Coordinates of C-alpha atoms and ligand atoms in Angstrom, one line a residue:
M143 CA 36.3 138.9 71.0
T144 CA 33.7 139.4 68.3
T145 CA 34.6 139.9 64.7
H146 CA 33.6 143.6 65.0
Q147 CA 35.9 144.1 68.0
A148 CA 38.8 142.4 66.2
E149 CA 38.3 144.6 63.2
S150 CA 38.1 147.8 65.3
T151 CA 41.3 146.9 67.2
A152 CA 43.1 146.3 64.0
A153 CA 41.9 149.6 62.6
S154 CA 42.9 151.5 65.7
A155 CA 46.4 150.0 65.6
A156 CA 46.8 151.0 62.0
T157 CA 45.4 154.5 62.2
M158 CA 45.8 157.3 64.6
R159 CA 44.5 160.8 65.4
A160 CA 46.7 163.6 64.1
V161 CA 46.8 167.2 63.1
V162 CA 46.9 167.1 59.3
R163 CA 46.9 169.4 56.3
D164 CA 47.0 168.9 52.5
R165 CA 48.3 172.4 51.5
Y166 CA 50.3 175.3 52.8
G167 CA 48.4 178.2 54.4
A168 CA 47.3 179.9 57.6
P169 CA 47.0 177.4 60.4
A170 CA 43.3 178.1 60.9
D171 CA 42.6 177.5 57.2
V172 CA 44.6 174.3 56.7
L173 CA 44.9 172.4 59.9
R174 CA 42.3 169.8 61.0
V175 CA 42.3 166.8 63.3
G176 CA 41.9 163.7 61.3
Q177 CA 42.4 159.9 61.3
V178 CA 45.5 158.9 59.3
A179 CA 47.7 155.8 58.9
A180 CA 50.1 155.3 61.8
P181 CA 53.7 155.9 60.7
E182 CA 56.0 153.0 59.8
I183 CA 59.5 153.0 61.2
G184 CA 62.8 152.1 59.5
S185 CA 66.2 151.2 60.7
G186 CA 67.5 153.4 63.5
E187 CA 64.0 154.7 64.2
L188 CA 61.5 154.4 67.0
L189 CA 57.8 154.6 67.2
V190 CA 56.8 156.9 70.0
E191 CA 53.4 157.2 71.6
V192 CA 53.3 161.0 71.9
R193 CA 52.1 162.3 75.3
A194 CA 52.8 165.9 74.6
A195 CA 54.2 168.0 71.7
G196 CA 55.9 171.4 71.8
V197 CA 54.8 174.4 69.8
D198 CA 57.4 176.6 68.2
R199 CA 57.9 179.0 65.3
G200 CA 59.4 176.3 63.1
V201 CA 56.0 174.5 63.0
W202 CA 54.4 177.7 61.9
H203 CA 56.9 178.0 59.0
V204 CA 56.3 174.4 58.0
V205 CA 52.5 174.9 58.1
T206 CA 52.5 178.1 56.1
G207 CA 55.4 177.2 53.8
L208 CA 56.9 180.6 54.5
P209 CA 59.3 182.0 53.8
Y210 CA 59.4 180.1 50.5
P211 CA 63.0 178.8 50.7
I212 CA 61.9 176.5 53.6
R213 CA 59.9 174.5 51.0
L214 CA 63.2 173.6 49.4
A215 CA 64.4 172.0 52.6
G216 CA 62.5 168.8 51.9
F217 CA 59.0 170.0 53.0
G218 CA 57.5 170.1 49.5
V219 CA 57.6 172.9 46.9
R220 CA 53.9 173.2 45.9
T221 CA 52.2 171.0 48.5
P222 CA 53.6 169.6 51.8
T223 CA 55.2 166.2 51.5
D224 CA 54.2 165.2 55.0
P225 CA 50.5 165.7 56.0
V226 CA 51.2 165.5 59.7
V227 CA 52.8 168.5 61.4
G228 CA 54.9 168.9 64.6
G229 CA 58.5 168.4 65.6
D230 CA 59.0 168.3 69.4
L231 CA 57.7 165.4 71.4
A232 CA 57.7 163.7 74.8
G233 CA 56.3 160.2 75.0
V234 CA 56.7 156.5 75.5
V235 CA 58.5 154.1 73.1
R236 CA 56.1 151.6 71.5
A237 CA 58.4 150.0 68.9
V238 CA 62.0 150.0 68.0
G239 CA 63.5 149.6 64.5
S240 CA 66.6 147.5 63.7
G241 CA 69.9 148.8 64.9
V242 CA 68.3 150.8 67.8
T243 CA 70.5 150.1 70.9
R244 CA 69.8 152.9 73.4
F245 CA 66.0 152.4 74.0
R246 CA 63.5 149.7 74.7
I247 CA 59.7 149.5 74.4
G248 CA 58.2 151.3 77.4
D249 CA 61.1 153.9 77.8
E250 CA 60.0 157.5 78.4
V251 CA 61.8 159.7 75.9
Y252 CA 61.9 163.3 74.6
G253 CA 63.3 164.9 71.5
T254 CA 62.4 165.6 68.0
G255 CA 60.5 163.4 65.5
H256 CA 58.4 163.6 62.4
G257 CA 54.7 164.5 62.6
T258 CA 54.5 164.7 66.4
Y259 CA 51.1 166.4 66.6
A260 CA 49.7 162.8 66.5
E261 CA 49.1 159.9 68.8
L262 CA 52.1 158.1 67.3
A263 CA 55.3 159.6 65.7
R264 CA 58.4 158.3 64.1
A265 CA 61.7 159.5 65.5
A266 CA 65.4 158.8 64.8
E267 CA 67.3 157.3 67.8
D268 CA 70.0 160.0 67.5
K269 CA 67.4 162.7 68.1
L270 CA 65.9 161.3 71.3
S271 CA 67.1 161.1 74.9
A272 CA 65.6 159.7 78.1
K273 CA 63.0 162.1 79.4
P274 CA 64.2 164.0 82.5
T275 CA 62.6 162.2 85.5
T276 CA 61.9 165.5 87.2
L277 CA 59.7 166.8 84.3
T278 CA 56.2 166.0 83.3
F279 CA 55.6 164.9 79.7
E280 CA 54.2 168.4 79.0
Q281 CA 57.3 170.1 80.5
A282 CA 59.6 167.8 78.6
A283 CA 57.9 168.5 75.3
A284 CA 58.6 172.2 75.7
V285 CA 62.4 171.6 75.7
P286 CA 63.9 170.0 72.5
V287 CA 64.1 172.6 69.7
S288 CA 64.0 175.8 71.7
A289 CA 66.4 174.7 74.4
T290 CA 68.8 173.0 72.0
T291 CA 68.9 176.2 70.0
A292 CA 69.6 178.2 73.1
L293 CA 72.3 175.8 74.2
Q294 CA 74.1 175.9 70.9
A295 CA 73.8 179.7 70.8
V296 CA 75.3 180.1 74.3
R297 CA 78.0 177.4 74.2
D298 CA 79.0 176.9 70.6
H299 CA 78.4 180.2 68.9
G300 CA 78.4 182.8 71.7
K301 CA 81.1 180.9 73.6
V302 CA 79.9 182.5 76.8
Q303 CA 82.4 182.6 79.6
P304 CA 81.9 183.2 83.3
G305 CA 81.5 186.9 84.2
Q306 CA 80.7 188.0 80.7
Q307 CA 78.0 190.5 80.0
V308 CA 75.3 188.8 77.8
L309 CA 72.3 190.5 76.2
V310 CA 69.4 188.2 75.2
I311 CA 67.0 190.0 72.9
G312 CA 63.7 188.2 73.0
A313 CA 64.2 186.7 76.4
S314 CA 60.5 185.9 77.1
G315 CA 60.0 183.6 74.2
G316 CA 60.7 179.9 73.5
V317 CA 64.4 180.1 72.7
G318 CA 65.1 183.2 74.8
S319 CA 63.6 181.8 78.0
Y320 CA 66.2 179.0 77.8
A321 CA 69.0 181.3 76.6
V322 CA 68.6 183.4 79.8
Q323 CA 68.8 180.3 82.0
I324 CA 71.6 178.6 80.1
A325 CA 73.8 181.8 80.0
K326 CA 73.3 182.2 83.7
S327 CA 74.4 178.6 84.2
Y328 CA 77.6 179.4 82.3
G329 CA 78.2 182.2 84.8
A330 CA 77.3 185.2 82.7
V331 CA 75.7 188.4 83.8
V332 CA 72.5 188.4 81.8
T333 CA 70.3 191.2 80.6
G334 CA 67.0 190.1 79.0
V335 CA 65.0 192.2 76.6
A336 CA 61.3 191.6 76.2
S337 CA 57.9 193.4 76.3
G338 CA 57.1 195.2 79.5
A339 CA 54.3 192.7 80.4
K340 CA 56.7 189.8 80.4
L341 CA 59.7 191.3 82.2
D342 CA 58.5 189.6 85.4
L343 CA 58.9 186.2 83.6
V344 CA 62.4 187.2 82.4
R345 CA 63.4 188.2 85.9
S346 CA 62.1 184.9 87.3
L347 CA 64.2 183.0 84.8
G348 CA 67.3 184.5 86.5
A349 CA 68.1 187.6 84.4
D350 CA 70.2 190.1 86.3
H351 CA 68.8 193.1 84.4
V352 CA 65.7 193.5 82.2
I353 CA 64.8 196.0 79.5
D354 CA 61.5 196.7 77.9
Y355 CA 62.1 196.9 74.1
A356 CA 59.3 199.4 73.7
T357 CA 60.7 202.0 76.0
G358 CA 64.4 201.2 76.9
D359 CA 67.5 201.1 74.9
H360 CA 70.1 198.4 75.4
A361 CA 71.7 200.4 78.2
R362 CA 75.3 199.4 77.8
C363 CA 77.6 199.5 74.8
D364 CA 80.0 196.8 75.8
Y365 CA 78.2 193.5 75.9
D366 CA 80.5 190.6 75.3
V367 CA 77.9 188.5 73.7
I368 CA 74.5 189.4 72.2
L369 CA 72.0 186.6 71.5
D370 CA 69.4 188.1 69.2
V371 CA 66.3 186.0 69.1
G372 CA 63.4 188.5 68.6
G373 CA 62.6 191.7 66.9
N374 CA 64.7 192.9 63.9
T375 CA 67.2 195.3 65.4
P376 CA 69.5 196.4 62.5
V377 CA 73.0 194.9 62.7
A378 CA 74.6 198.3 62.8
R379 CA 72.7 199.2 65.9
L380 CA 73.5 195.8 67.5
R381 CA 77.2 196.4 66.8
K382 CA 77.2 199.7 68.7
T383 CA 75.9 197.8 71.7
L384 CA 78.6 195.2 71.5
S385 CA 82.1 195.5 72.8
R386 CA 84.9 196.0 70.3
T387 CA 85.7 192.3 70.2
G388 CA 82.3 191.0 71.2
T389 CA 80.2 188.3 69.5
L390 CA 76.8 188.7 67.9
V391 CA 74.7 185.6 67.4
I392 CA 71.6 186.2 65.4
I393 CA 69.3 183.3 66.1
G394 CA 66.0 184.5 64.7
G395 CA 63.7 187.5 64.2
E396 CA 60.6 187.4 62.0
T397 CA 59.4 189.7 59.3
A398 CA 56.4 189.3 57.0
G399 CA 58.7 188.8 54.0
R400 CA 57.7 185.8 52.0
I401 CA 61.0 185.4 50.2
L402 CA 63.6 185.9 53.0
G403 CA 61.4 186.3 56.2
G404 CA 64.1 188.4 58.0
V405 CA 67.1 186.2 57.1
Q406 CA 68.7 189.1 55.3
R407 CA 70.1 190.4 58.7
Q408 CA 71.8 187.0 59.3
L409 CA 73.2 187.0 55.8
G410 CA 74.5 190.6 56.1
A411 CA 76.1 189.9 59.5
S412 CA 77.9 186.8 58.2
L413 CA 79.2 188.6 55.2
L414 CA 80.5 191.6 57.2
S415 CA 82.1 189.5 60.0
P416 CA 85.5 188.7 58.3
F417 CA 86.1 192.5 57.9
V418 CA 85.5 193.6 61.5
R419 CA 87.0 192.8 64.9
Q420 CA 83.6 191.8 66.3
R421 CA 82.4 188.3 65.5
L422 CA 79.0 188.4 63.8
G423 CA 77.1 185.3 62.7
T424 CA 74.2 183.0 62.8
F425 CA 73.5 179.3 62.8
V426 CA 70.8 176.7 62.2
C427 CA 70.1 174.5 65.2
K428 CA 71.1 170.8 64.8
E429 CA 69.0 168.7 67.1
N430 CA 70.8 165.8 68.6
A431 CA 70.8 163.3 71.5
T432 CA 74.1 164.5 72.9
D433 CA 72.8 168.0 73.5
L434 CA 69.5 166.7 74.9
A435 CA 71.6 164.8 77.4
V436 CA 73.4 168.1 78.3
L437 CA 70.0 169.8 78.8
T438 CA 68.8 166.9 80.9
G439 CA 71.8 167.5 83.2
L440 CA 71.0 171.2 83.5
I441 CA 67.4 170.3 84.2
D442 CA 68.2 167.7 86.8
A443 CA 70.6 170.1 88.5
G444 CA 67.7 172.7 88.7
R445 CA 69.6 175.2 86.5
V446 CA 67.0 175.0 83.6
T447 CA 63.3 174.8 84.0
P448 CA 60.9 174.9 81.1
A449 CA 58.7 178.1 81.2
V450 CA 55.4 176.5 80.1
D451 CA 52.7 179.1 79.6
R452 CA 49.8 176.8 78.7
V453 CA 49.0 173.3 77.8
L454 CA 46.3 173.0 75.1
P455 CA 44.6 169.9 73.6
L456 CA 45.8 168.5 70.3
S457 CA 42.7 169.9 68.6
S458 CA 43.8 173.4 69.5
A459 CA 47.0 173.3 67.4
N460 CA 45.9 176.1 65.1
E461 CA 44.9 178.2 68.1
A462 CA 48.3 177.6 69.7
L463 CA 50.1 178.7 66.5
Q464 CA 48.0 181.8 66.4
L465 CA 48.8 182.7 70.0
L466 CA 52.5 182.3 69.2
L467 CA 52.2 184.5 66.2
E468 CA 50.3 187.2 68.1
G469 CA 53.1 187.3 70.7
S470 CA 50.8 186.4 73.6
V471 CA 52.8 183.4 74.8
R472 CA 55.1 183.6 77.9
G473 CA 57.8 181.1 77.3
K474 CA 56.4 177.9 75.6
L475 CA 53.1 176.4 74.6
V476 CA 52.5 172.7 74.6
L477 CA 49.9 170.4 73.2
T478 CA 48.8 167.4 75.2
V479 CA 48.2 164.4 73.0
S480 CA 47.4 160.9 74.4
S481 CA 47.8 160.9 78.1
A482 CA 45.2 158.6 79.7
G483 CA 42.5 159.6 77.3
A484 CA 43.1 163.4 77.5
D485 CA 42.0 165.4 74.5
R486 CA 39.5 163.1 73.1
D487 CA 37.8 165.1 70.4
S488 CA 34.4 163.6 70.5
Ligands
NAP133 N1 68.5 179.5 64.2 C1 67.8 178.5 64.6 O1 68.2 177.3 64.4 C2 66.5 178.8 65.2 C3 65.9 177.8 66.0 C4 64.6 178.1 66.6 C5 64.0 179.3 66.4 N2 64.6 180.2 65.6 C6 64.0 181.5 65.3 O2 64.1 182.3 66.5 C7 63.1 183.2 66.6 C8 62.4 183.2 67.9 O3 61.8 181.9 68.1 P1 61.0 181.6 69.4 O4 60.5 180.3 69.3 O5 61.8 182.0 70.6 O6 59.8 182.7 69.2 P2 58.8 183.3 70.3 O7 58.6 182.3 71.4 O8 57.7 183.9 69.6 O9 59.7 184.5 71.0 C9 59.9 185.7 70.3 C10 60.6 186.7 71.3 O10 60.9 187.9 70.6 C11 60.6 189.0 71.4 N3 60.3 190.2 70.6 C12 59.2 190.4 69.8 N4 59.3 191.6 69.2 C13 60.5 192.2 69.7 C14 61.2 193.4 69.4 N5 60.7 194.3 68.6 N6 62.4 193.6 70.0 C15 62.9 192.6 70.9 N7 62.3 191.4 71.1 C16 61.1 191.2 70.5 C17 59.3 188.5 72.1 O11 59.1 189.3 73.2 P3 57.6 189.5 73.8 O12 56.9 188.2 73.6 O13 57.8 189.9 75.2 O14 57.0 190.6 72.9 C18 59.8 187.1 72.5 O15 60.6 187.1 73.6 C19 62.2 182.9 65.4 O16 62.5 183.8 64.3 C20 62.5 181.5 65.1 O17 62.3 181.2 63.7 C21 65.8 180.0 65.0

């Protein structure tokens, strides 16, 4: 090996390609593919060679720093603390930190990490699980945040029971596409609400009934559980659609508001809940390995399949976030990162 080869090998091990930014702003204005230092791992962490990374609304919030309160959650008040973006990943373990017991170098994993729109990412052991063998890396990367949110909504907050009538508002998106499938796997009768052009997708996910939010109303007035993922239907209207003792779980819903970004509905519902017979609430997803293992079980049993719309190269991260924002994604978008030389931005 020549001196030059040795130097370039050392350099490539110490640096990596990643989607980076140095300020908050619109994805097209602030994101670029650059060469940055590879992450260092600590105790209980793993270094993962990222094969694919999922795209979700949370990444858009972290890139834009909106609504503002998100900056107080450790992302940096004036400027972002972490230059590399991305949360979901599927890849191969390349190094393990002290105290890691469940994984070895070479294991295929999926879950959430730090700065996953990169060739290498740091991830905590307790936020990773073995990649489902039936999924490609691209499919697996579409699972973690969205499907964990849907699982916690159906199981923990909606407490969905067999035979219950469940309404999923926003059934064609990242979280909703999993919520429909998981609610079905819990034995519910599911009605999915989405735009007319995506109702075929919602049906294919297993929904018993579908409603176009532009033209239809919510049809019944006795849903046992409403999982509200998209749009911003007023809580008062949702309550009229819910049975007298039903449960409303507000998972999301975007507005252009820079201060609250739509969270006021969640706050209002939670404040009202103690005074009415219906249960009204919200939650923030807690990503964890145990729930990933539950999802793996559902995937292996054929009860949940990621609805992957498109796989784009890492260099198209800003385009992917724009597509998500425009509402032109059916299910999930995924970025392919380092599989066998794919996505080399030359
Ligand atoms: N609580 C948590 O921990 C948590 C975790 C993850 C995400 N979220 C939040 O959940 C929300 C959805 O995330 P996502 O990743 O699923 O987003 P997404 O993939 O963009 O999906 C949005 C969904 O909302 C639907 N929608 C849009 N306008 C609507 C309307 N007027 N009425 C009814 N439905 C409408 C969309 O339908 P069409 O595409 O057919 O128009 C789509 O199904 C976001 O606000 C996100 O921040 C919360």
